[in-house]
PDB file of C-alpha atoms in Angstrom:
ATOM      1  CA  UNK A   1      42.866  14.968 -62.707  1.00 93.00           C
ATOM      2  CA  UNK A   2      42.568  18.505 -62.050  1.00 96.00           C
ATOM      3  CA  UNK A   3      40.111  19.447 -59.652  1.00 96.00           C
ATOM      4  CA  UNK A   4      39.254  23.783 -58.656  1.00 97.00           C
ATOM      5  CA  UNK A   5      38.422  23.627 -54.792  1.00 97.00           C
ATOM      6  CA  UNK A   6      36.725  27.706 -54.092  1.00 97.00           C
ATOM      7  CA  UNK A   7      36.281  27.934 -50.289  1.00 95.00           C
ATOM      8  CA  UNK A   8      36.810  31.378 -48.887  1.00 94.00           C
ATOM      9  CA  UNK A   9      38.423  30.240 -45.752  1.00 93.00           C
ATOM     10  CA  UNK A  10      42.501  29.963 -46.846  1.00 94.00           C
ATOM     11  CA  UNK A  11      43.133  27.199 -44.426  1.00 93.00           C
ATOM     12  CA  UNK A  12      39.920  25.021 -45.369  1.00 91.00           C
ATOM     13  CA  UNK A  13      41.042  25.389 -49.171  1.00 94.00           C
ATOM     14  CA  UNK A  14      44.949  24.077 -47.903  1.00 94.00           C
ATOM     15  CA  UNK A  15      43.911  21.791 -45.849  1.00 93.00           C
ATOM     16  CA  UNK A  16      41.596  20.092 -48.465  1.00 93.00           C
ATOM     17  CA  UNK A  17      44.344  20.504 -51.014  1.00 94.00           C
ATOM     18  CA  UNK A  18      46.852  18.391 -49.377  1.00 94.00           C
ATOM     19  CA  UNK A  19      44.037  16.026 -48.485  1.00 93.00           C
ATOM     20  CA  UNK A  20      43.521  15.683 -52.162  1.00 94.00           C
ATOM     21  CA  UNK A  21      46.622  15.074 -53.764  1.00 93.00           C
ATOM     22  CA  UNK A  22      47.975  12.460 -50.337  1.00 93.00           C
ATOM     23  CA  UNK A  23      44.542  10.661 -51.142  1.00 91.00           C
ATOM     24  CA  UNK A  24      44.349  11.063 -55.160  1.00 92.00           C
ATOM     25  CA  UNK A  25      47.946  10.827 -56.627  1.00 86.00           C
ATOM     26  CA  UNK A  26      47.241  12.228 -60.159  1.00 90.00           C
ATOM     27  CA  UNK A  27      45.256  15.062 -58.647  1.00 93.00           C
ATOM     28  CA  UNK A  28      46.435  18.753 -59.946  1.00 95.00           C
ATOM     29  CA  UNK A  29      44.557  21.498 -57.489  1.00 96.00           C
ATOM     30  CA  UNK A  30      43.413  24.501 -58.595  1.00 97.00           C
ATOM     31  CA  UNK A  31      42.516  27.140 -55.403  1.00 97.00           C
ATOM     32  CA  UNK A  32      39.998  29.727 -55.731  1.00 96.00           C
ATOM     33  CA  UNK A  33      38.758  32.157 -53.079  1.00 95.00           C
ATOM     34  CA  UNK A  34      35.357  32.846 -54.677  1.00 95.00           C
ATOM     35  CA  UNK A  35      33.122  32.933 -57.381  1.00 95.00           C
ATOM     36  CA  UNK A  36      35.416  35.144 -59.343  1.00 95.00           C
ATOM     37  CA  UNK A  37      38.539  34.261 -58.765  1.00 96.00           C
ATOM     38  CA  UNK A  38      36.701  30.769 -60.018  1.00 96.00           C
ATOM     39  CA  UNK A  39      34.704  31.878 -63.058  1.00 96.00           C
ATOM     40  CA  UNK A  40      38.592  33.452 -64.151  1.00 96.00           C
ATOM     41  CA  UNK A  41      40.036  29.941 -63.061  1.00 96.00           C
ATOM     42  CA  UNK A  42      37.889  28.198 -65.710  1.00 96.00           C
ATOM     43  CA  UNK A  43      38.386  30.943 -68.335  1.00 94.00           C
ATOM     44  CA  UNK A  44      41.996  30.215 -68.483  1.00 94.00           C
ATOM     45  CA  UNK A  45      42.149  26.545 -67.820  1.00 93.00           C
ATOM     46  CA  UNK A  46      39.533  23.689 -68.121  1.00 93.00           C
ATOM     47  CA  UNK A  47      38.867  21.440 -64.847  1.00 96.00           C
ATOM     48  CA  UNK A  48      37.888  17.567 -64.341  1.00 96.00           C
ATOM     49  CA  UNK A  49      35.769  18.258 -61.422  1.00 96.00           C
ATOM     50  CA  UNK A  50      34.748  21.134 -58.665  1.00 97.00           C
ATOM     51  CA  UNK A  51      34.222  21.283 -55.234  1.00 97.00           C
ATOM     52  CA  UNK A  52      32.480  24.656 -54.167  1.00 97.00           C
ATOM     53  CA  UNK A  53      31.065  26.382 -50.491  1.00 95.00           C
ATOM     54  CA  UNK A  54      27.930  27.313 -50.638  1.00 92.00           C
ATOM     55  CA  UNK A  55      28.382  29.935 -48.476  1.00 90.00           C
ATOM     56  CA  UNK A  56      30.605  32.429 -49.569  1.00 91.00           C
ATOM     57  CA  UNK A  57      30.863  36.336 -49.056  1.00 90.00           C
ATOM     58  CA  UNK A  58      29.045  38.127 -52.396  1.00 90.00           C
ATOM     59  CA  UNK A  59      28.536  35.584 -55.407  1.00 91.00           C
ATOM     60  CA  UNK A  60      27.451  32.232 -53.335  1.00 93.00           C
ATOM     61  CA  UNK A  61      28.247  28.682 -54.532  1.00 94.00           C
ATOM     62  CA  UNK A  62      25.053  28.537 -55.736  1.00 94.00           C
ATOM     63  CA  UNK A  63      25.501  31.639 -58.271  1.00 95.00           C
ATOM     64  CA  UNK A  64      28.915  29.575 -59.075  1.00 96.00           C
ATOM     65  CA  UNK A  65      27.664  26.633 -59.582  1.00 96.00           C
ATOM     66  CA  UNK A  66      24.385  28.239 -62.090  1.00 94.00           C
ATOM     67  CA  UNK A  67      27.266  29.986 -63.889  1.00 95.00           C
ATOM     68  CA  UNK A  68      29.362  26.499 -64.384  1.00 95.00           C
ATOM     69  CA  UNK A  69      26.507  24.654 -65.829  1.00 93.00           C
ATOM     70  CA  UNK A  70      25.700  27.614 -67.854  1.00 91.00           C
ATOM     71  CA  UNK A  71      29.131  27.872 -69.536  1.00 90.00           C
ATOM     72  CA  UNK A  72      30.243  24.507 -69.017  1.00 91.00           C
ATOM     73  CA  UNK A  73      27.636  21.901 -68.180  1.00 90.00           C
ATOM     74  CA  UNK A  74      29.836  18.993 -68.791  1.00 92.00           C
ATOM     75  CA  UNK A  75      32.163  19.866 -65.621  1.00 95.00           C
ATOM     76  CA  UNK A  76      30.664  18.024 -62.143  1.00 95.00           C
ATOM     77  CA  UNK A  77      30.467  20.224 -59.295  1.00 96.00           C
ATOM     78  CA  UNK A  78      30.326  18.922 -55.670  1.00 95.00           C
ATOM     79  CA  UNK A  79      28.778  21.007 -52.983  1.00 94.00           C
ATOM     80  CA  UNK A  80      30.995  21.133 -49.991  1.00 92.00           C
ATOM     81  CA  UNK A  81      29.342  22.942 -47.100  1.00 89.00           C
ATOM     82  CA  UNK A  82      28.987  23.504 -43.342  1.00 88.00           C
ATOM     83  CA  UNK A  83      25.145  23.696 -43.748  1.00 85.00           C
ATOM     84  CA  UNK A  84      22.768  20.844 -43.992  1.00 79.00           C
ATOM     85  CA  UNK A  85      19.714  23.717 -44.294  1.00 80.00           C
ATOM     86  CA  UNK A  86      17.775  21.641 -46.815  1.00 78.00           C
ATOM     87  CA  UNK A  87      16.680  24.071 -49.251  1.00 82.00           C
ATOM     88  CA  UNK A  88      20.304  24.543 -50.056  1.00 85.00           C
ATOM     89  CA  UNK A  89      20.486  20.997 -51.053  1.00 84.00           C
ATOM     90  CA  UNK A  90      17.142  21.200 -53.224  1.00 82.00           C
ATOM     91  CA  UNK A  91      18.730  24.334 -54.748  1.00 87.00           C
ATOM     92  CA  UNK A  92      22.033  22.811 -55.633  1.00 88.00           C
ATOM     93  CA  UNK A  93      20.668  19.354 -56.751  1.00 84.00           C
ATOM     94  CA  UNK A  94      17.742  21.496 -58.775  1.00 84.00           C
ATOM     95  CA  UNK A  95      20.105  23.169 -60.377  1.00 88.00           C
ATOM     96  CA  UNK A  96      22.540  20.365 -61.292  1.00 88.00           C
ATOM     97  CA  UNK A  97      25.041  19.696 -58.634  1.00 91.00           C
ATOM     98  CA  UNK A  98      26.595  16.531 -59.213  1.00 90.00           C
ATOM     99  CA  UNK A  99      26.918  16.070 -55.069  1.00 88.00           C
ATOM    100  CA  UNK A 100      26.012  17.590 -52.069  1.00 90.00           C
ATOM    101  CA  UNK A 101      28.451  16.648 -48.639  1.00 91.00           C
ATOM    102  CA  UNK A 102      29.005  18.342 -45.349  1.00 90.00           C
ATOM    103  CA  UNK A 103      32.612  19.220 -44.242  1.00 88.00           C
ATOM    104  CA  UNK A 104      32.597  16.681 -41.683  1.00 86.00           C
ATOM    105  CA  UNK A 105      32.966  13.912 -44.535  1.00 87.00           C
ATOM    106  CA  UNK A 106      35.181  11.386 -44.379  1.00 88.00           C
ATOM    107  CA  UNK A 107      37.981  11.332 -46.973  1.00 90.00           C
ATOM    108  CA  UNK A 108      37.079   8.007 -48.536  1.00 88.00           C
ATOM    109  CA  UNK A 109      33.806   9.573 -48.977  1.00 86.00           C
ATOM    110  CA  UNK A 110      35.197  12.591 -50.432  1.00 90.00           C
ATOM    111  CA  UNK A 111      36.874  10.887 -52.681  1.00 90.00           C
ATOM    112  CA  UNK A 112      34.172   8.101 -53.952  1.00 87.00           C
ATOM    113  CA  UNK A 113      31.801  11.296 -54.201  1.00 88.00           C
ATOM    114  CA  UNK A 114      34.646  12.394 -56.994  1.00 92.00           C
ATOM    115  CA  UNK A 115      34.605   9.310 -58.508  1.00 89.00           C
ATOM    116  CA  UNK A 116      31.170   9.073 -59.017  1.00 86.00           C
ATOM    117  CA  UNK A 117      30.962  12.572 -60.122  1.00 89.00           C
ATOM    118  CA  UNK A 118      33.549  12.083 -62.858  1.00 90.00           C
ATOM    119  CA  UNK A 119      31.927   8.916 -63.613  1.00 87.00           C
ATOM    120  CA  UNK A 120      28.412  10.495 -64.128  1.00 83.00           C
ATOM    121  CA  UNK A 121      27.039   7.095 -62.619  1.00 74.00           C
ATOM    122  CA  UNK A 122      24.904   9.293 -59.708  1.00 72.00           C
ATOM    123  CA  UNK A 123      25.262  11.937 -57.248  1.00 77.00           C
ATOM    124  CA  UNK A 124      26.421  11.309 -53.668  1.00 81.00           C
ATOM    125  CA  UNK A 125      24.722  13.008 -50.698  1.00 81.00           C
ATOM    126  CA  UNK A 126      25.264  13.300 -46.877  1.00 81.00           C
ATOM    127  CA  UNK A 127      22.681  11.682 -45.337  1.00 74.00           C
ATOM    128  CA  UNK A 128      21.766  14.366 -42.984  1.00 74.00           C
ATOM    129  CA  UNK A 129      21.352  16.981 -45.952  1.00 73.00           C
ATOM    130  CA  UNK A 130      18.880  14.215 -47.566  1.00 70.00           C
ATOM    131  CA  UNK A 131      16.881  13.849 -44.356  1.00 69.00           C
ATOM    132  CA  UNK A 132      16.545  17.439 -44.383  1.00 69.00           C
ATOM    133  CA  UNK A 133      15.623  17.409 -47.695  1.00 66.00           C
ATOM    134  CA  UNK A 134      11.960  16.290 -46.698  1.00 60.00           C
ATOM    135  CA  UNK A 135      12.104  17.599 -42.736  1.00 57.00           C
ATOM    136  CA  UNK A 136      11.913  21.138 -40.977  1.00 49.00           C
ATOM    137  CA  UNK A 137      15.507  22.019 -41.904  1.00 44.00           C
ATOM    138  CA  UNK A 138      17.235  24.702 -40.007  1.00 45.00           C
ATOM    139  CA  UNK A 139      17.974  28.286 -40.606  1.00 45.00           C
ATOM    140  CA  UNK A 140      20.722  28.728 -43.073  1.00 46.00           C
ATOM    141  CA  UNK A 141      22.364  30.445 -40.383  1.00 46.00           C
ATOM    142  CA  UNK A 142      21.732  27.965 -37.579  1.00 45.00           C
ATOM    143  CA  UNK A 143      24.054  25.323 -36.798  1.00 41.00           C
ATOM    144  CA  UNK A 144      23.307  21.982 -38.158  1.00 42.00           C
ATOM    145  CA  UNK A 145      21.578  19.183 -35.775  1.00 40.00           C
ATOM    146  CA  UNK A 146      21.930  15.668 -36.131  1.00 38.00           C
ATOM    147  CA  UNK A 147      18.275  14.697 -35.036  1.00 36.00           C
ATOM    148  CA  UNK A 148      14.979  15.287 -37.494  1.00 35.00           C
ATOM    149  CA  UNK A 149      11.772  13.650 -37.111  1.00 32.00           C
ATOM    150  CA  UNK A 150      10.407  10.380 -39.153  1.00 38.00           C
ATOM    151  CA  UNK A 151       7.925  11.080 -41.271  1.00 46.00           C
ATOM    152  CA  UNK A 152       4.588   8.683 -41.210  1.00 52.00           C
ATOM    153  CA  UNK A 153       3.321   8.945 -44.711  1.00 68.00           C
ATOM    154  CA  UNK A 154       1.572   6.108 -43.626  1.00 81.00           C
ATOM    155  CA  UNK A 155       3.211   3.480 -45.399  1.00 86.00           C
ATOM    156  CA  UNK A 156       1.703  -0.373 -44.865  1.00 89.00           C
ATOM    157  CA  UNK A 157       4.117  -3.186 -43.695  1.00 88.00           C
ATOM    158  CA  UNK A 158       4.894  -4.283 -47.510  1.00 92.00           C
ATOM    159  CA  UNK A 159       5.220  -1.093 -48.937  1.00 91.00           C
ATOM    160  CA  UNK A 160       7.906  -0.377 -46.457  1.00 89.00           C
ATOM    161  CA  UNK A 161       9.461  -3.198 -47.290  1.00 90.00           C
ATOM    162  CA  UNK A 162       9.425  -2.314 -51.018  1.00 92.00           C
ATOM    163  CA  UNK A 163      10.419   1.021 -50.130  1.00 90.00           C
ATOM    164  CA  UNK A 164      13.988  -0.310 -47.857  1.00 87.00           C
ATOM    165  CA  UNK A 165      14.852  -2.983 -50.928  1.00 89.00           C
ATOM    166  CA  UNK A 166      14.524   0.529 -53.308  1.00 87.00           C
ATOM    167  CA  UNK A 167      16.629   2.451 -51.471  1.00 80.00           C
ATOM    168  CA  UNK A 168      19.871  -0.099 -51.279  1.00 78.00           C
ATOM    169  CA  UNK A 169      19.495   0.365 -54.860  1.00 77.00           C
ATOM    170  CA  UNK A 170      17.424  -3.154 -55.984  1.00 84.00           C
ATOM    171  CA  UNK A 171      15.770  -3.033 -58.939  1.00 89.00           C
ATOM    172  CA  UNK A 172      12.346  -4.230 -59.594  1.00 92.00           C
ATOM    173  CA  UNK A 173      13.425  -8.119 -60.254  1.00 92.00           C
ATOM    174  CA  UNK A 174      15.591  -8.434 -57.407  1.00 92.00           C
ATOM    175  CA  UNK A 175      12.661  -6.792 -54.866  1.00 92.00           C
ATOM    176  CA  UNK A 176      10.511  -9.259 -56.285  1.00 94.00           C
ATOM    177  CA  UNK A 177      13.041 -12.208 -55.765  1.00 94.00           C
ATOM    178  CA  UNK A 178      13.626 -11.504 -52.051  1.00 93.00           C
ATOM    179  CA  UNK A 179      10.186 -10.774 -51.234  1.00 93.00           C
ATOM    180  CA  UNK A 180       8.216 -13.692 -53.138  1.00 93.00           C
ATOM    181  CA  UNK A 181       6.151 -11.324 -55.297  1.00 92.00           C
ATOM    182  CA  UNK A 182       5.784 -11.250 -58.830  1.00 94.00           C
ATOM    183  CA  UNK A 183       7.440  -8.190 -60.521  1.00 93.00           C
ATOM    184  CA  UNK A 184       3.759  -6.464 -61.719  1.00 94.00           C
ATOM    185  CA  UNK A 185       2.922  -6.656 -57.833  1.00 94.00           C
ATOM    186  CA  UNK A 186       5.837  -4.764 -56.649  1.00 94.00           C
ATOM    187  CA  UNK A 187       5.089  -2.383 -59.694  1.00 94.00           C
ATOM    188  CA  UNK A 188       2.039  -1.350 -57.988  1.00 94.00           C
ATOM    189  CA  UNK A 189       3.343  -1.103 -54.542  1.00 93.00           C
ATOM    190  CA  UNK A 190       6.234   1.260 -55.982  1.00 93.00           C
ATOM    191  CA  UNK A 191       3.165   2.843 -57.351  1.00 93.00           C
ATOM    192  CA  UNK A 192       1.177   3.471 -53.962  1.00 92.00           C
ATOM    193  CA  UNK A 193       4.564   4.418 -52.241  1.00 90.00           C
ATOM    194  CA  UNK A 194       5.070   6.793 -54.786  1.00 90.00           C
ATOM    195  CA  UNK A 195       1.830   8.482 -54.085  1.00 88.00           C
ATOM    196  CA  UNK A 196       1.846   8.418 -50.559  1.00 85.00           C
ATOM    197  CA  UNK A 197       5.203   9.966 -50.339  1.00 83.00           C
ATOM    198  CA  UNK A 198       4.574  12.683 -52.799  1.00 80.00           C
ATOM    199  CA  UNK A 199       7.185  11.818 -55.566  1.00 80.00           C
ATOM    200  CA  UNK A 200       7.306  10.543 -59.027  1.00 81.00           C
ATOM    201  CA  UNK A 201      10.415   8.522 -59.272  1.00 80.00           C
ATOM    202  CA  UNK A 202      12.834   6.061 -58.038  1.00 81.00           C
ATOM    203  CA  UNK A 203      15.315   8.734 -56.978  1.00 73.00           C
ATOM    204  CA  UNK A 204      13.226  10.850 -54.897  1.00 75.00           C
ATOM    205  CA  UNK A 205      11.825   7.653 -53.185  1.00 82.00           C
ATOM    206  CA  UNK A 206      15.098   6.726 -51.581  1.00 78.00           C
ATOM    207  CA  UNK A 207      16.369  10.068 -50.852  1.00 75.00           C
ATOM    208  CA  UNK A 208      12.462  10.059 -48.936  1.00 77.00           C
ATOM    209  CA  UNK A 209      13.285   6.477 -47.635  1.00 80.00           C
ATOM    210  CA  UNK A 210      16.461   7.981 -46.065  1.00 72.00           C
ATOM    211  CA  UNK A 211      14.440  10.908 -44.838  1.00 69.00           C
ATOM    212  CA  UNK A 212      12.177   8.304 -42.937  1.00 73.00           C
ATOM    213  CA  UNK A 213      15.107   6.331 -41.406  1.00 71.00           C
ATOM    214  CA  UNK A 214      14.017   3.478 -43.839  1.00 75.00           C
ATOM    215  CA  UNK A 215      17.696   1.820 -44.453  1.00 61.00           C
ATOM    216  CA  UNK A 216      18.884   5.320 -42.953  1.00 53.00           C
ATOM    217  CA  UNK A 217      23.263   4.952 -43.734  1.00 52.00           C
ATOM    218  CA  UNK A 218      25.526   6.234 -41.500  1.00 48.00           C
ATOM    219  CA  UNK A 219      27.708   7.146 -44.493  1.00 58.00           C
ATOM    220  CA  UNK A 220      27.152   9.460 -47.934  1.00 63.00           C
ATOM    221  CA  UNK A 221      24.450   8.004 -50.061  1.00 60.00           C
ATOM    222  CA  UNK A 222      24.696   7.615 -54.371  1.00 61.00           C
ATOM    223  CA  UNK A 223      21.309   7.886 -55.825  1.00 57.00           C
ATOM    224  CA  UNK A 224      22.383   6.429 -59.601  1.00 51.00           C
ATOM    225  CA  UNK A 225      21.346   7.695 -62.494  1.00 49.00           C
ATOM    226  CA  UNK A 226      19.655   4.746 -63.294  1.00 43.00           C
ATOM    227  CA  UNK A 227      16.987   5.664 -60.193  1.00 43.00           C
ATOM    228  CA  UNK A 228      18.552   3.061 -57.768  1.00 44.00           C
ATOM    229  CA  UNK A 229      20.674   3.872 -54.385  1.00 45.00           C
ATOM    230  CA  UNK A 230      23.600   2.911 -52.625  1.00 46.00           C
ATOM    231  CA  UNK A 231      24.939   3.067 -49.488  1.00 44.00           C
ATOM    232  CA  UNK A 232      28.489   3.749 -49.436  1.00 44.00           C
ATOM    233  CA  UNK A 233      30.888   1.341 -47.618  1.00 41.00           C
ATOM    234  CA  UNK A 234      27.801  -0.874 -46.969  1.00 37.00           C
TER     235      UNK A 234
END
């Protein structure tokens, strides 16, 4: 597996390095310093995966990551950032980031966030850059806080109910099952929770449930690309 890790800081980029290849044995590392140092890594050699800063001096991760899926929209890149500022996370994710986590990640997570990226099964996301997702997120250049709000979209009892059973990534049978409803009912409570929150699909509905501390996981979160959601290491 041979994965390009651009960080401008030298000893973030080591230290990741060696935490890849102790905790992925095949893993080949390619280092890059920026954009395009990157965009010239590529050139001359394809990649399995990429993990990219955000924040970087000139081109940002975003402007890498726009010029990836422009040349080569079949490679997965993983966000890896300081900043939970949740308009970076709706940039990167609009614009095709196979994962967004914060540098204080665990390396399982790390890891299972590679997996699933390779795998095209879903994206993983920290929870904290979800919740911020639909909260007052912080200045870019603000540190990151560990506390938002709940929102009240106002939500009856059921409907929350629905909405927890979505975001652990049960499908429409298996809500109906544990709750004693037939499936066309819990069809049109997905339908009111979609309205009340604002979205139009599965995905956006757990990444909101998370947002609301409904089944809120300690740990990374893979919305699937089948519009379910898992918790890792649940």
């Amino acid at each position: 597996m041979k994965v390009l890790l651009v960080d401008d800081h030298t000893l973030v980029r080591r230290g990741l390095s060696h935490l890849l290849v102790s905790c992925i044995p095949d893993a080949q590392v390619t280092e890059a310093g920026g954009t395009e140092e990157a965009l010239e890594v590529l050139r001359s050699s394809p990649h399995d995966v990429a993990l990219v800063d955000i924040r970087m001096p000139g081109r940002d991760g975003l402007e890498l990551l726009r010029e990836i899926r422009s040349g080569d929209p079949k490679l997965p890149v993983i966000m890896l950032s300081s900043y939970d500022n949740g308009e970076y996370v709706k940039a990167a994710l609009g614009q095709g980031a196979a994962g967004y986590l914060l540098k204080d990640t665990t390396p399982d997570d790390l890891v299972q966030a590679i997996v699933v990226a390779l795998s095209g099964a879903g994206n993983v996301l920290s929870p904290r850059a979800v919740r911020n997702m639909f909260d007052g997120s912080p200045s870019p250049d603000e540190p990151t806080r560990d506390e938002s709000p709940r929102m009240n979209a106002g939500l009856t009892r059921r409907e929350s109910d629905v909405l927890e059973l979505l975001s652990k990534g049960s499908s429409n049978r298996e809500i109906s099952r544990h709750l004693f409803l037939s499936e066309k009912t819990v069809k049109a409570h997905l339908a009111a929770v979609f309205r009340k929150l604002g979205v139009t699909n599965r995905t956006q509905a757990a990444m909101a449930a998370v947002a609301m501390g409904i089944g809120s996981p300690p740990r990374p979160v893979m919305v699937t690309s089948n519009g379910g959601s898992e918790r890792r290491g649940a």
